[in-house]
Amino acid sequence: MPLPFTSEGSRPDPVDFTAEELRELNRRFGVHGPQPRLAQLFTEGIDQLQPLRTHTLGRLEELRPVILSESRRHHINPMLVTAILFDELQHAKPGEDLPIAARSGLFSTHGPAQLSLGELVKQGLLPADATPEQIDEARLELLDPDHNVRLLVGKFVRLKQALGLSGKVQLMASRSPADAKAMATLAYLHNGKLDYPGRVLRYMQDPELHALLYGSRKPITSPLI
């Protein structure tokens, strides 16, 4: 049985969504087009800042144990989880990880994976008619890094089920074009912007992220030190 959202034959680029696929994903999940080109250039510029990258890799190293354990437990590709976290941490807004900022309601997403209260509702962890006290507590839970990573993995479990993908098989881009397309789709559904999957799939090929997750990473000396 073919995986959903794949067309006949193999396309070399897994982020090459057809118009029909985009309409169906938008109908079911509310995704949309890419962010404006100026915003994309700004994102690319941030990625070139070595001190920021060093800081992000350090935070990912702290999250490595929970990334590996949760990914293994739920048959989710840990490189996909790592790439999503790398992107979200790289482009986090200053101060948004502070409890006072979370309680203020100024930000709609929280924690390393930038998850919303809506994701907690979808995973059955927060009532749709939650009280203000429950909402405050949920926002603080989203700020807990390990808990946030568990919720991200849970989000991928939920999305795989919604897409009709096996929950017992880990997707591997190197194994088949269908798996690569499925991971691009998961990345798209996490963020909702069409340029996001390509960036995530590039991060998944980053040698330093691979070394961080599966081997040993030599510390990088910041040019500012």
PDB file of C-alpha atoms in Angstrom:
ATOM      1  CA  MET A   1       0.000   0.000   0.000  1.00  0.00           C
ATOM      2  CA  PRO A   2       1.632   3.297  -1.065  1.00  0.00           C
ATOM      3  CA  LEU A   3       2.339   5.972   1.501  1.00  0.00           C
ATOM      4  CA  PRO A   4       0.051   8.997   1.399  1.00  0.00           C
ATOM      5  CA  PHE A   5       1.113  12.174  -0.364  1.00  0.00           C
ATOM      6  CA  THR A   6       3.458  10.468  -2.814  1.00  0.00           C
ATOM      7  CA  SER A   7       2.896  10.595  -6.552  1.00  0.00           C
ATOM      8  CA  GLU A   8       3.581   7.861  -9.038  1.00  0.00           C
ATOM      9  CA  GLY A   9       7.271   7.193  -9.541  1.00  0.00           C
ATOM     10  CA  SER A  10      10.128   8.667  -7.548  1.00  0.00           C
ATOM     11  CA  ARG A  11      10.798  12.359  -7.371  1.00  0.00           C
ATOM     12  CA  PRO A  12      14.426  13.254  -6.626  1.00  0.00           C
ATOM     13  CA  ASP A  13      13.435  16.132  -4.340  1.00  0.00           C
ATOM     14  CA  PRO A  14      11.254  15.086  -1.374  1.00  0.00           C
ATOM     15  CA  VAL A  15      10.147  18.688  -0.776  1.00  0.00           C
ATOM     16  CA  ASP A  16       8.659  18.921  -4.273  1.00  0.00           C
ATOM     17  CA  PHE A  17       4.997  18.844  -3.236  1.00  0.00           C
ATOM     18  CA  THR A  18       2.410  18.777  -6.001  1.00  0.00           C
ATOM     19  CA  ALA A  19      -0.459  21.258  -6.091  1.00  0.00           C
ATOM     20  CA  GLU A  20      -2.840  18.437  -5.209  1.00  0.00           C
ATOM     21  CA  GLU A  21      -0.736  17.412  -2.202  1.00  0.00           C
ATOM     22  CA  LEU A  22      -0.559  21.008  -0.999  1.00  0.00           C
ATOM     23  CA  ARG A  23      -4.330  21.432  -1.286  1.00  0.00           C
ATOM     24  CA  GLU A  24      -4.916  18.227   0.671  1.00  0.00           C
ATOM     25  CA  LEU A  25      -2.409  19.133   3.397  1.00  0.00           C
ATOM     26  CA  ASN A  26      -3.938  22.586   3.686  1.00  0.00           C
ATOM     27  CA  ARG A  27      -7.444  21.137   3.890  1.00  0.00           C
ATOM     28  CA  ARG A  28      -6.513  18.661   6.608  1.00  0.00           C
ATOM     29  CA  PHE A  29      -3.860  20.510   8.596  1.00  0.00           C
ATOM     30  CA  GLY A  30      -4.064  24.191   7.672  1.00  0.00           C
ATOM     31  CA  VAL A  31      -0.530  24.561   6.304  1.00  0.00           C
ATOM     32  CA  HIS A  32       0.310  27.304   3.839  1.00  0.00           C
ATOM     33  CA  GLY A  33       2.998  28.607   1.498  1.00  0.00           C
ATOM     34  CA  PRO A  34       6.581  29.638   2.223  1.00  0.00           C
ATOM     35  CA  GLN A  35       7.519  32.595   4.377  1.00  0.00           C
ATOM     36  CA  PRO A  36       8.404  35.761   2.401  1.00  0.00           C
ATOM     37  CA  ARG A  37      11.775  35.689   0.642  1.00  0.00           C
ATOM     38  CA  LEU A  38      13.119  38.497   2.845  1.00  0.00           C
ATOM     39  CA  ALA A  39      12.308  36.441   5.938  1.00  0.00           C
ATOM     40  CA  GLN A  40      13.993  33.417   4.358  1.00  0.00           C
ATOM     41  CA  LEU A  41      17.144  35.457   3.734  1.00  0.00           C
ATOM     42  CA  PHE A  42      17.088  36.663   7.336  1.00  0.00           C
ATOM     43  CA  THR A  43      16.801  33.047   8.534  1.00  0.00           C
ATOM     44  CA  GLU A  44      19.708  32.005   6.326  1.00  0.00           C
ATOM     45  CA  GLY A  45      21.775  34.895   7.674  1.00  0.00           C
ATOM     46  CA  ILE A  46      21.160  33.840  11.276  1.00  0.00           C
ATOM     47  CA  ASP A  47      22.370  30.343  10.423  1.00  0.00           C
ATOM     48  CA  GLN A  48      25.763  31.799   9.471  1.00  0.00           C
ATOM     49  CA  LEU A  49      26.406  33.200  12.965  1.00  0.00           C
ATOM     50  CA  GLN A  50      28.986  30.818  14.428  1.00  0.00           C
ATOM     51  CA  PRO A  51      28.623  31.884  18.104  1.00  0.00           C
ATOM     52  CA  LEU A  52      24.868  31.283  17.897  1.00  0.00           C
ATOM     53  CA  ARG A  53      25.416  27.898  16.243  1.00  0.00           C
ATOM     54  CA  THR A  54      27.883  26.935  18.985  1.00  0.00           C
ATOM     55  CA  HIS A  55      25.354  27.898  21.649  1.00  0.00           C
ATOM     56  CA  THR A  56      22.597  25.917  19.876  1.00  0.00           C
ATOM     57  CA  LEU A  57      24.777  22.816  19.597  1.00  0.00           C
ATOM     58  CA  GLY A  58      25.544  23.065  23.298  1.00  0.00           C
ATOM     59  CA  ARG A  59      21.836  23.079  24.135  1.00  0.00           C
ATOM     60  CA  LEU A  60      21.235  20.128  21.825  1.00  0.00           C
ATOM     61  CA  GLU A  61      24.000  18.199  23.543  1.00  0.00           C
ATOM     62  CA  GLU A  62      22.086  18.588  26.824  1.00  0.00           C
ATOM     63  CA  LEU A  63      18.951  17.245  25.132  1.00  0.00           C
ATOM     64  CA  ARG A  64      20.717  14.332  23.429  1.00  0.00           C
ATOM     65  CA  PRO A  65      19.749  11.658  26.018  1.00  0.00           C
ATOM     66  CA  VAL A  66      16.020  12.430  25.850  1.00  0.00           C
ATOM     67  CA  ILE A  67      16.113  12.773  22.050  1.00  0.00           C
ATOM     68  CA  LEU A  68      17.623   9.309  21.684  1.00  0.00           C
ATOM     69  CA  SER A  69      15.504   7.584  24.333  1.00  0.00           C
ATOM     70  CA  GLU A  70      12.152   9.020  23.209  1.00  0.00           C
ATOM     71  CA  SER A  71      12.893   8.558  19.506  1.00  0.00           C
ATOM     72  CA  ARG A  72      13.867   4.933  20.086  1.00  0.00           C
ATOM     73  CA  ARG A  73      10.805   4.271  22.206  1.00  0.00           C
ATOM     74  CA  HIS A  74       8.379   5.638  19.619  1.00  0.00           C
ATOM     75  CA  HIS A  75      10.205   4.629  16.389  1.00  0.00           C
ATOM     76  CA  ILE A  76      10.824   8.238  15.330  1.00  0.00           C
ATOM     77  CA  ASN A  77      13.971   9.162  13.415  1.00  0.00           C
ATOM     78  CA  PRO A  78      16.176  10.990  15.974  1.00  0.00           C
ATOM     79  CA  MET A  79      17.853  13.061  13.261  1.00  0.00           C
ATOM     80  CA  LEU A  80      14.471  14.502  12.304  1.00  0.00           C
ATOM     81  CA  VAL A  81      13.872  15.434  15.951  1.00  0.00           C
ATOM     82  CA  THR A  82      17.375  16.924  16.231  1.00  0.00           C
ATOM     83  CA  ALA A  83      17.029  18.921  13.015  1.00  0.00           C
ATOM     84  CA  ILE A  84      13.687  20.388  14.121  1.00  0.00           C
ATOM     85  CA  LEU A  85      15.136  21.319  17.510  1.00  0.00           C
ATOM     86  CA  PHE A  86      18.233  22.838  15.916  1.00  0.00           C
ATOM     87  CA  ASP A  87      16.110  25.044  13.692  1.00  0.00           C
ATOM     88  CA  GLU A  88      13.751  26.142  16.432  1.00  0.00           C
ATOM     89  CA  LEU A  89      16.569  26.854  18.893  1.00  0.00           C
ATOM     90  CA  GLN A  90      18.544  28.787  16.261  1.00  0.00           C
ATOM     91  CA  HIS A  91      15.616  31.056  15.530  1.00  0.00           C
ATOM     92  CA  ALA A  92      14.109  31.428  19.020  1.00  0.00           C
ATOM     93  CA  LYS A  93      13.040  34.899  20.104  1.00  0.00           C
ATOM     94  CA  PRO A  94      14.991  36.489  22.966  1.00  0.00           C
ATOM     95  CA  GLY A  95      13.336  36.036  26.339  1.00  0.00           C
ATOM     96  CA  GLU A  96      10.589  33.683  25.179  1.00  0.00           C
ATOM     97  CA  ASP A  97      11.888  30.857  27.382  1.00  0.00           C
ATOM     98  CA  LEU A  98      11.327  32.888  30.550  1.00  0.00           C
ATOM     99  CA  PRO A  99       8.364  31.821  32.726  1.00  0.00           C
ATOM    100  CA  ILE A 100       7.141  35.403  33.037  1.00  0.00           C
ATOM    101  CA  ALA A 101       7.012  35.690  29.234  1.00  0.00           C
ATOM    102  CA  ALA A 102       5.158  32.383  28.939  1.00  0.00           C
ATOM    103  CA  ARG A 103       2.568  33.419  31.528  1.00  0.00           C
ATOM    104  CA  SER A 104       2.039  36.761  29.794  1.00  0.00           C
ATOM    105  CA  GLY A 105       0.544  35.068  26.754  1.00  0.00           C
ATOM    106  CA  LEU A 106       2.810  37.167  24.532  1.00  0.00           C
ATOM    107  CA  PHE A 107       4.123  34.060  22.757  1.00  0.00           C
ATOM    108  CA  SER A 108       1.926  31.357  21.239  1.00  0.00           C
ATOM    109  CA  THR A 109       4.622  28.660  21.214  1.00  0.00           C
ATOM    110  CA  HIS A 110       7.084  27.623  23.898  1.00  0.00           C
ATOM    111  CA  GLY A 111      10.160  25.543  24.641  1.00  0.00           C
ATOM    112  CA  PRO A 112      12.955  24.150  22.460  1.00  0.00           C
ATOM    113  CA  ALA A 113      10.552  22.711  19.851  1.00  0.00           C
ATOM    114  CA  GLN A 114       8.240  25.762  19.854  1.00  0.00           C
ATOM    115  CA  LEU A 115       5.073  23.840  20.712  1.00  0.00           C
ATOM    116  CA  SER A 116       1.695  25.385  21.435  1.00  0.00           C
ATOM    117  CA  LEU A 117      -0.994  24.662  23.967  1.00  0.00           C
ATOM    118  CA  GLY A 118      -2.991  23.285  21.052  1.00  0.00           C
ATOM    119  CA  GLU A 119      -0.525  20.414  20.719  1.00  0.00           C
ATOM    120  CA  LEU A 120      -1.152  19.465  24.340  1.00  0.00           C
ATOM    121  CA  VAL A 121      -4.886  19.423  23.588  1.00  0.00           C
ATOM    122  CA  LYS A 122      -4.353  17.234  20.511  1.00  0.00           C
ATOM    123  CA  GLN A 123      -2.294  14.777  22.548  1.00  0.00           C
ATOM    124  CA  GLY A 124      -5.012  14.639  25.212  1.00  0.00           C
ATOM    125  CA  LEU A 125      -2.826  16.277  27.842  1.00  0.00           C
ATOM    126  CA  LEU A 126      -4.858  19.468  28.271  1.00  0.00           C
ATOM    127  CA  PRO A 127      -8.653  19.917  28.159  1.00  0.00           C
ATOM    128  CA  ALA A 128      -9.972  22.025  25.301  1.00  0.00           C
ATOM    129  CA  ASP A 129     -11.838  24.096  27.921  1.00  0.00           C
ATOM    130  CA  ALA A 130      -8.858  24.367  30.271  1.00  0.00           C
ATOM    131  CA  THR A 131      -9.033  26.794  33.176  1.00  0.00           C
ATOM    132  CA  PRO A 132      -6.616  29.746  33.384  1.00  0.00           C
ATOM    133  CA  GLU A 133      -4.720  27.851  36.101  1.00  0.00           C
ATOM    134  CA  GLN A 134      -4.401  24.756  33.876  1.00  0.00           C
ATOM    135  CA  ILE A 135      -3.210  26.936  31.004  1.00  0.00           C
ATOM    136  CA  ASP A 136      -0.551  28.582  33.177  1.00  0.00           C
ATOM    137  CA  GLU A 137       0.666  25.196  34.348  1.00  0.00           C
ATOM    138  CA  ALA A 138       0.690  23.834  30.781  1.00  0.00           C
ATOM    139  CA  ARG A 139       2.776  26.770  29.547  1.00  0.00           C
ATOM    140  CA  LEU A 140       5.350  26.114  32.255  1.00  0.00           C
ATOM    141  CA  GLU A 141       5.408  22.422  31.303  1.00  0.00           C
ATOM    142  CA  LEU A 142       6.170  23.412  27.717  1.00  0.00           C
ATOM    143  CA  LEU A 143       9.181  25.356  28.978  1.00  0.00           C
ATOM    144  CA  ASP A 144      10.687  22.215  30.528  1.00  0.00           C
ATOM    145  CA  PRO A 145      13.241  21.119  27.879  1.00  0.00           C
ATOM    146  CA  ASP A 146      12.997  17.343  28.376  1.00  0.00           C
ATOM    147  CA  HIS A 147       9.206  17.451  28.570  1.00  0.00           C
ATOM    148  CA  ASN A 148       9.130  19.615  25.447  1.00  0.00           C
ATOM    149  CA  VAL A 149      11.195  17.074  23.498  1.00  0.00           C
ATOM    150  CA  ARG A 150       8.876  14.261  24.613  1.00  0.00           C
ATOM    151  CA  LEU A 151       5.937  16.280  23.342  1.00  0.00           C
ATOM    152  CA  LEU A 152       7.693  16.870  20.007  1.00  0.00           C
ATOM    153  CA  VAL A 153       8.201  13.133  19.566  1.00  0.00           C
ATOM    154  CA  GLY A 154       4.578  12.638  20.576  1.00  0.00           C
ATOM    155  CA  LYS A 155       3.567  15.143  17.904  1.00  0.00           C
ATOM    156  CA  PHE A 156       5.349  13.102  15.250  1.00  0.00           C
ATOM    157  CA  VAL A 157       3.673   9.932  16.528  1.00  0.00           C
ATOM    158  CA  ARG A 158       0.310  11.681  16.213  1.00  0.00           C
ATOM    159  CA  LEU A 159       1.050  13.020  12.728  1.00  0.00           C
ATOM    160  CA  LYS A 160       2.343   9.666  11.472  1.00  0.00           C
ATOM    161  CA  GLN A 161      -0.918   8.102  12.559  1.00  0.00           C
ATOM    162  CA  ALA A 162      -2.928  10.862  10.861  1.00  0.00           C
ATOM    163  CA  LEU A 163      -0.974  10.306   7.630  1.00  0.00           C
ATOM    164  CA  GLY A 164      -1.493   6.552   7.728  1.00  0.00           C
ATOM    165  CA  LEU A 165       2.198   5.814   8.331  1.00  0.00           C
ATOM    166  CA  SER A 166       3.284   2.795  10.366  1.00  0.00           C
ATOM    167  CA  GLY A 167       3.979   3.632  13.986  1.00  0.00           C
ATOM    168  CA  LYS A 168       6.351   0.681  14.334  1.00  0.00           C
ATOM    169  CA  VAL A 169       8.760   1.563  11.534  1.00  0.00           C
ATOM    170  CA  GLN A 170      11.316   4.345  11.742  1.00  0.00           C
ATOM    171  CA  LEU A 171      11.426   6.486   8.612  1.00  0.00           C
ATOM    172  CA  MET A 172      14.833   6.557   6.910  1.00  0.00           C
ATOM    173  CA  ALA A 173      15.442   8.988   4.057  1.00  0.00           C
ATOM    174  CA  SER A 174      18.319   6.866   2.746  1.00  0.00           C
ATOM    175  CA  ARG A 175      16.079   3.811   2.549  1.00  0.00           C
ATOM    176  CA  SER A 176      13.484   5.067   0.113  1.00  0.00           C
ATOM    177  CA  PRO A 177      12.181   8.228  -1.601  1.00  0.00           C
ATOM    178  CA  ALA A 178       8.817   7.550   0.068  1.00  0.00           C
ATOM    179  CA  ASP A 179      10.407   7.746   3.524  1.00  0.00           C
ATOM    180  CA  ALA A 180      12.193  10.973   2.590  1.00  0.00           C
ATOM    181  CA  LYS A 181       8.905  12.447   1.367  1.00  0.00           C
ATOM    182  CA  ALA A 182       7.142  11.345   4.548  1.00  0.00           C
ATOM    183  CA  MET A 183       9.769  13.081   6.706  1.00  0.00           C
ATOM    184  CA  ALA A 184       9.509  16.226   4.594  1.00  0.00           C
ATOM    185  CA  THR A 185       5.753  16.112   5.164  1.00  0.00           C
ATOM    186  CA  LEU A 186       6.193  15.725   8.927  1.00  0.00           C
ATOM    187  CA  ALA A 187       8.554  18.704   8.987  1.00  0.00           C
ATOM    188  CA  TYR A 188       6.071  20.743   6.935  1.00  0.00           C
ATOM    189  CA  LEU A 189       3.242  19.895   9.319  1.00  0.00           C
ATOM    190  CA  HIS A 190       5.334  20.838  12.340  1.00  0.00           C
ATOM    191  CA  ASN A 191       5.987  24.380  11.135  1.00  0.00           C
ATOM    192  CA  GLY A 192       3.329  24.975   8.481  1.00  0.00           C
ATOM    193  CA  LYS A 193       5.540  26.908   6.051  1.00  0.00           C
ATOM    194  CA  LEU A 194       6.523  25.438   2.705  1.00  0.00           C
ATOM    195  CA  ASP A 195      10.201  26.429   2.837  1.00  0.00           C
ATOM    196  CA  TYR A 196      10.665  24.697   6.205  1.00  0.00           C
ATOM    197  CA  PRO A 197      10.977  21.015   5.094  1.00  0.00           C
ATOM    198  CA  GLY A 198      13.930  21.739   2.807  1.00  0.00           C
ATOM    199  CA  ARG A 199      15.790  23.480   5.613  1.00  0.00           C
ATOM    200  CA  VAL A 200      15.113  20.629   8.032  1.00  0.00           C
ATOM    201  CA  LEU A 201      16.234  17.974   5.556  1.00  0.00           C
ATOM    202  CA  ARG A 202      19.466  19.927   5.007  1.00  0.00           C
ATOM    203  CA  TYR A 203      20.057  20.035   8.752  1.00  0.00           C
ATOM    204  CA  MET A 204      19.541  16.266   8.852  1.00  0.00           C
ATOM    205  CA  GLN A 205      22.618  15.934   6.627  1.00  0.00           C
ATOM    206  CA  ASP A 206      24.754  18.237   8.796  1.00  0.00           C
ATOM    207  CA  PRO A 207      27.909  16.280   9.805  1.00  0.00           C
ATOM    208  CA  GLU A 208      28.190  18.120  13.113  1.00  0.00           C
ATOM    209  CA  LEU A 209      24.603  17.279  14.078  1.00  0.00           C
ATOM    210  CA  HIS A 210      25.296  13.634  13.200  1.00  0.00           C
ATOM    211  CA  ALA A 211      28.434  13.673  15.333  1.00  0.00           C
ATOM    212  CA  LEU A 212      26.574  15.285  18.212  1.00  0.00           C
ATOM    213  CA  LEU A 213      23.854  12.642  18.144  1.00  0.00           C
ATOM    214  CA  TYR A 214      25.837   9.508  17.340  1.00  0.00           C
ATOM    215  CA  GLY A 215      29.456  10.251  18.157  1.00  0.00           C
ATOM    216  CA  SER A 216      31.670  12.764  19.832  1.00  0.00           C
ATOM    217  CA  ARG A 217      31.767  16.424  18.921  1.00  0.00           C
ATOM    218  CA  LYS A 218      34.927  18.470  19.234  1.00  0.00           C
ATOM    219  CA  PRO A 219      34.228  21.744  21.016  1.00  0.00           C
ATOM    220  CA  ILE A 220      34.108  24.757  18.737  1.00  0.00           C
ATOM    221  CA  THR A 221      36.029  27.836  19.819  1.00  0.00           C
ATOM    222  CA  SER A 222      33.932  30.898  19.284  1.00  0.00           C
ATOM    223  CA  PRO A 223      35.717  33.664  17.351  1.00  0.00           C
ATOM    224  CA  LEU A 224      34.504  36.055  20.060  1.00  0.00           C
ATOM    225  CA  ILE A 225      36.415  34.210  22.802  1.00  0.00           C
TER     226      ILE A 225
END
